mmCIF file of C-alpha atoms in Angstrom:
data_model
loop_
_atom_site.group_PDB
_atom_site.id
_atom_site.type_symbol
_atom_site.label_atom_id
_atom_site.label_comp_id
_atom_site.label_asym_id
_atom_site.label_seq_id
_atom_site.Cartn_x
_atom_site.Cartn_y
_atom_site.Cartn_z
ATOM 1 C CA MET A 1 -27.780 -9.257 -27.187
ATOM 2 C CA VAL A 2 -24.187 -9.651 -26.673
ATOM 3 C CA ARG A 3 -24.179 -6.714 -24.746
ATOM 4 C CA ASN A 4 -27.021 -6.854 -23.448
ATOM 5 C CA SER A 5 -25.662 -10.601 -21.752
ATOM 6 C CA ALA A 6 -21.884 -8.891 -20.916
ATOM 7 C CA LYS A 7 -23.469 -6.620 -18.449
ATOM 8 C CA ILE A 8 -25.344 -8.537 -16.904
ATOM 9 C CA ILE A 9 -22.746 -11.122 -16.218
ATOM 10 C CA THR A 10 -20.388 -7.865 -15.405
ATOM 11 C CA ARG A 11 -22.822 -6.513 -12.795
ATOM 12 C CA ALA A 12 -22.954 -10.309 -11.392
ATOM 13 C CA LEU A 13 -19.494 -10.444 -11.093
ATOM 14 C CA ALA A 14 -18.795 -6.606 -9.457
ATOM 15 C CA PRO A 15 -19.929 -8.539 -6.512
ATOM 16 C CA LEU A 16 -17.912 -11.056 -6.163
ATOM 17 C CA ALA A 17 -14.884 -9.116 -7.414
ATOM 18 C CA GLY A 18 -15.312 -6.874 -4.179
ATOM 19 C CA ILE A 19 -15.707 -10.065 -1.955
ATOM 20 C CA LEU A 20 -12.640 -11.688 -3.642
ATOM 21 C CA LEU A 21 -10.571 -8.491 -2.945
ATOM 22 C CA LEU A 22 -11.456 -7.773 0.578
ATOM 23 C CA SER A 23 -10.843 -11.539 1.389
ATOM 24 C CA ALA A 24 -6.867 -10.938 -0.531
ATOM 25 C CA CYS A 25 -6.862 -7.764 2.172
ATOM 26 C CA ALA A 26 -8.030 -9.805 4.855
ATOM 27 C CA ASP A 27 -5.125 -12.476 4.136
ATOM 28 C CA GLN A 28 -2.449 -9.897 4.990
ATOM 29 C CA ALA A 29 -1.234 -9.751 8.341
ATOM 30 C CA PRO A 30 -1.978 -6.770 10.435
ATOM 31 C CA ARG A 31 1.951 -5.195 10.430
ATOM 32 C CA LYS A 32 2.610 -3.834 13.829
ATOM 33 C CA TYR A 33 2.038 -4.479 17.197
ATOM 34 C CA VAL A 34 2.907 -2.705 20.097
ATOM 35 C CA VAL A 35 3.438 -4.057 23.841
ATOM 36 C CA PHE A 36 3.406 -2.290 26.675
ATOM 37 C CA PHE A 37 5.387 -2.579 29.906
ATOM 38 C CA SER A 38 5.419 -0.945 33.817
ATOM 39 C CA ASN A 39 7.846 1.696 34.463
ATOM 40 C CA ARG A 40 11.175 0.688 34.785
ATOM 41 C CA SER A 41 10.091 -2.893 34.210
ATOM 42 C CA ALA A 42 11.023 -5.302 31.383
ATOM 43 C CA GLU A 43 8.623 -7.966 32.462
ATOM 44 C CA LEU A 44 5.823 -8.804 30.157
ATOM 45 C CA ASP A 45 2.701 -9.110 32.169
ATOM 46 C CA GLU A 46 -0.075 -11.634 30.565
ATOM 47 C CA ALA A 47 -1.555 -8.442 28.148
ATOM 48 C CA ALA A 48 1.628 -8.470 26.796
ATOM 49 C CA SER A 49 1.926 -12.331 26.676
ATOM 50 C CA THR A 50 -1.088 -12.517 24.875
ATOM 51 C CA VAL A 51 -0.080 -9.822 22.665
ATOM 52 C CA VAL A 52 3.598 -11.391 21.435
ATOM 53 C CA ALA A 53 1.883 -15.021 21.496
ATOM 54 C CA GLN A 54 -0.973 -13.182 18.088
ATOM 55 C CA VAL A 55 2.354 -12.226 17.254
ATOM 56 C CA ALA A 56 3.456 -15.816 16.844
ATOM 57 C CA GLU A 57 0.742 -17.381 15.300
ATOM 58 C CA LYS A 58 0.513 -14.643 12.663
ATOM 59 C CA ALA A 59 4.104 -15.547 12.101
ATOM 60 C CA ALA A 60 3.720 -19.054 11.783
ATOM 61 C CA HIS A 61 0.821 -17.925 8.862
ATOM 62 C CA HIS A 62 3.089 -15.637 7.362
ATOM 63 C CA PRO A 63 6.393 -17.807 7.185
ATOM 64 C CA SER A 64 8.334 -15.689 4.530
ATOM 65 C CA ARG A 65 8.059 -12.720 6.408
ATOM 66 C CA ILE A 66 10.845 -11.192 9.247
ATOM 67 C CA VAL A 67 9.344 -10.176 12.759
ATOM 68 C CA GLN A 68 11.011 -6.416 13.716
ATOM 69 C CA VAL A 69 11.604 -6.165 17.376
ATOM 70 C CA GLU A 70 12.096 -2.662 18.797
ATOM 71 C CA GLY A 71 12.436 -1.712 22.407
ATOM 72 C CA TYR A 72 12.233 1.736 23.274
ATOM 73 C CA ALA A 73 12.676 3.250 26.808
ATOM 74 C CA ALA A 74 12.194 6.554 28.313
ATOM 75 C CA ALA A 75 14.761 8.842 29.135
ATOM 76 C CA GLY A 76 15.480 9.568 32.306
ATOM 77 C CA GLY A 77 18.354 10.677 34.629
ATOM 78 C CA ASP A 78 20.704 7.819 33.596
ATOM 79 C CA LEU A 79 20.976 7.294 29.524
ATOM 80 C CA SER A 80 22.851 3.892 29.378
ATOM 81 C CA ALA A 81 19.883 2.441 32.014
ATOM 82 C CA ASP A 82 17.049 3.872 29.580
ATOM 83 C CA ALA A 83 19.053 2.068 27.002
ATOM 84 C CA LEU A 84 19.796 -1.126 28.886
ATOM 85 C CA LEU A 85 16.365 -1.100 29.459
ATOM 86 C CA ALA A 86 15.418 -0.861 26.074
ATOM 87 C CA ILE A 87 17.511 -3.762 25.274
ATOM 88 C CA GLN A 88 16.197 -5.591 27.813
ATOM 89 C CA ARG A 89 12.705 -5.294 26.613
ATOM 90 C CA ALA A 90 13.263 -6.349 23.366
ATOM 91 C CA LYS A 91 15.100 -9.219 24.337
ATOM 92 C CA VAL A 92 12.605 -10.328 26.216
ATOM 93 C CA VAL A 93 10.275 -10.251 23.662
ATOM 94 C CA THR A 94 11.968 -11.937 21.466
ATOM 95 C CA GLU A 95 12.810 -14.812 24.244
ATOM 96 C CA LYS A 96 8.929 -14.479 23.850
ATOM 97 C CA LEU A 97 8.375 -15.295 20.056
ATOM 98 C CA GLN A 98 11.114 -17.945 20.424
ATOM 99 C CA ALA A 99 9.425 -19.924 23.256
ATOM 100 C CA ASP A 100 6.292 -19.490 20.862
ATOM 101 C CA GLY A 101 7.396 -20.971 17.951
ATOM 102 C CA VAL A 102 9.167 -18.221 15.622
ATOM 103 C CA PRO A 103 12.680 -19.487 14.687
ATOM 104 C CA ALA A 104 15.331 -17.101 15.830
ATOM 105 C CA ASP A 105 16.600 -17.139 12.608
ATOM 106 C CA HIS A 106 13.413 -14.873 11.510
ATOM 107 C CA ILE A 107 13.409 -12.087 14.218
ATOM 108 C CA VAL A 108 15.591 -8.733 14.199
ATOM 109 C CA GLN A 109 15.907 -7.254 17.459
ATOM 110 C CA THR A 110 16.539 -3.450 17.565
ATOM 111 C CA PRO A 111 16.552 -1.398 20.827
ATOM 112 C CA ARG A 112 15.592 2.684 20.182
ATOM 113 C CA ALA A 113 17.538 5.556 21.737
ATOM 114 C CA PRO A 114 16.066 6.999 24.554
ATOM 115 C CA SER A 115 13.218 8.885 24.497
ATOM 116 C CA THR A 116 12.887 12.993 25.457
ATOM 117 C CA LEU A 117 9.649 13.818 24.186
ATOM 118 C CA GLU A 118 7.002 15.498 26.271
ATOM 119 C CA GLY A 119 3.985 13.201 26.855
ATOM 120 C CA MET A 120 5.797 9.629 25.518
ATOM 121 C CA ALA A 121 6.277 8.292 29.677
ATOM 122 C CA VAL A 122 3.513 5.512 28.250
ATOM 123 C CA GLY A 123 4.674 5.817 24.679
ATOM 124 C CA SER A 124 8.549 4.995 25.631
ATOM 125 C CA ARG A 125 7.644 2.251 27.804
ATOM 126 C CA ARG A 126 6.734 0.063 24.379
ATOM 127 C CA VAL A 127 8.242 -2.617 22.229
ATOM 128 C CA GLU A 128 7.064 -2.402 18.697
ATOM 129 C CA ILE A 129 6.704 -5.620 16.357
ATOM 130 C CA GLU A 130 6.302 -5.058 12.604
ATOM 131 C CA LEU A 131 5.653 -8.221 10.318
ATOM 132 C CA VAL A 132 7.491 -7.300 7.225
ATOM 133 C CA SER A 133 8.859 -8.721 3.770
ATOM 134 C CA PRO A 134 12.083 -10.130 3.482
#
């Protein structure tokens, strides 16, 4: 009788345990966001501003996390200008995050070296934003 009761309780609680596990996973902040830029531009368009605003909202719900901002640019004829563009892109995203309420001491800004990989033209015109644990 006790074994049958335990089996019934286990069967009844298994779906509840699954739901709780899924809800715990849903509470985790998506970790990486990508903001794309036009060629040779460091200006945020409407879509990019929306992504940054979403990150700021997630950061507000996860105040212990650090917002990592990594700027990228494709390698063209002038590597120093391309590196500067990566820095400018990261900076403009950082400024928008701060304007949207993310404290400056919760943002780490990192430019990446210009990429020379084939097929990376669009992918190099980006900033990646990640919410990381301190």
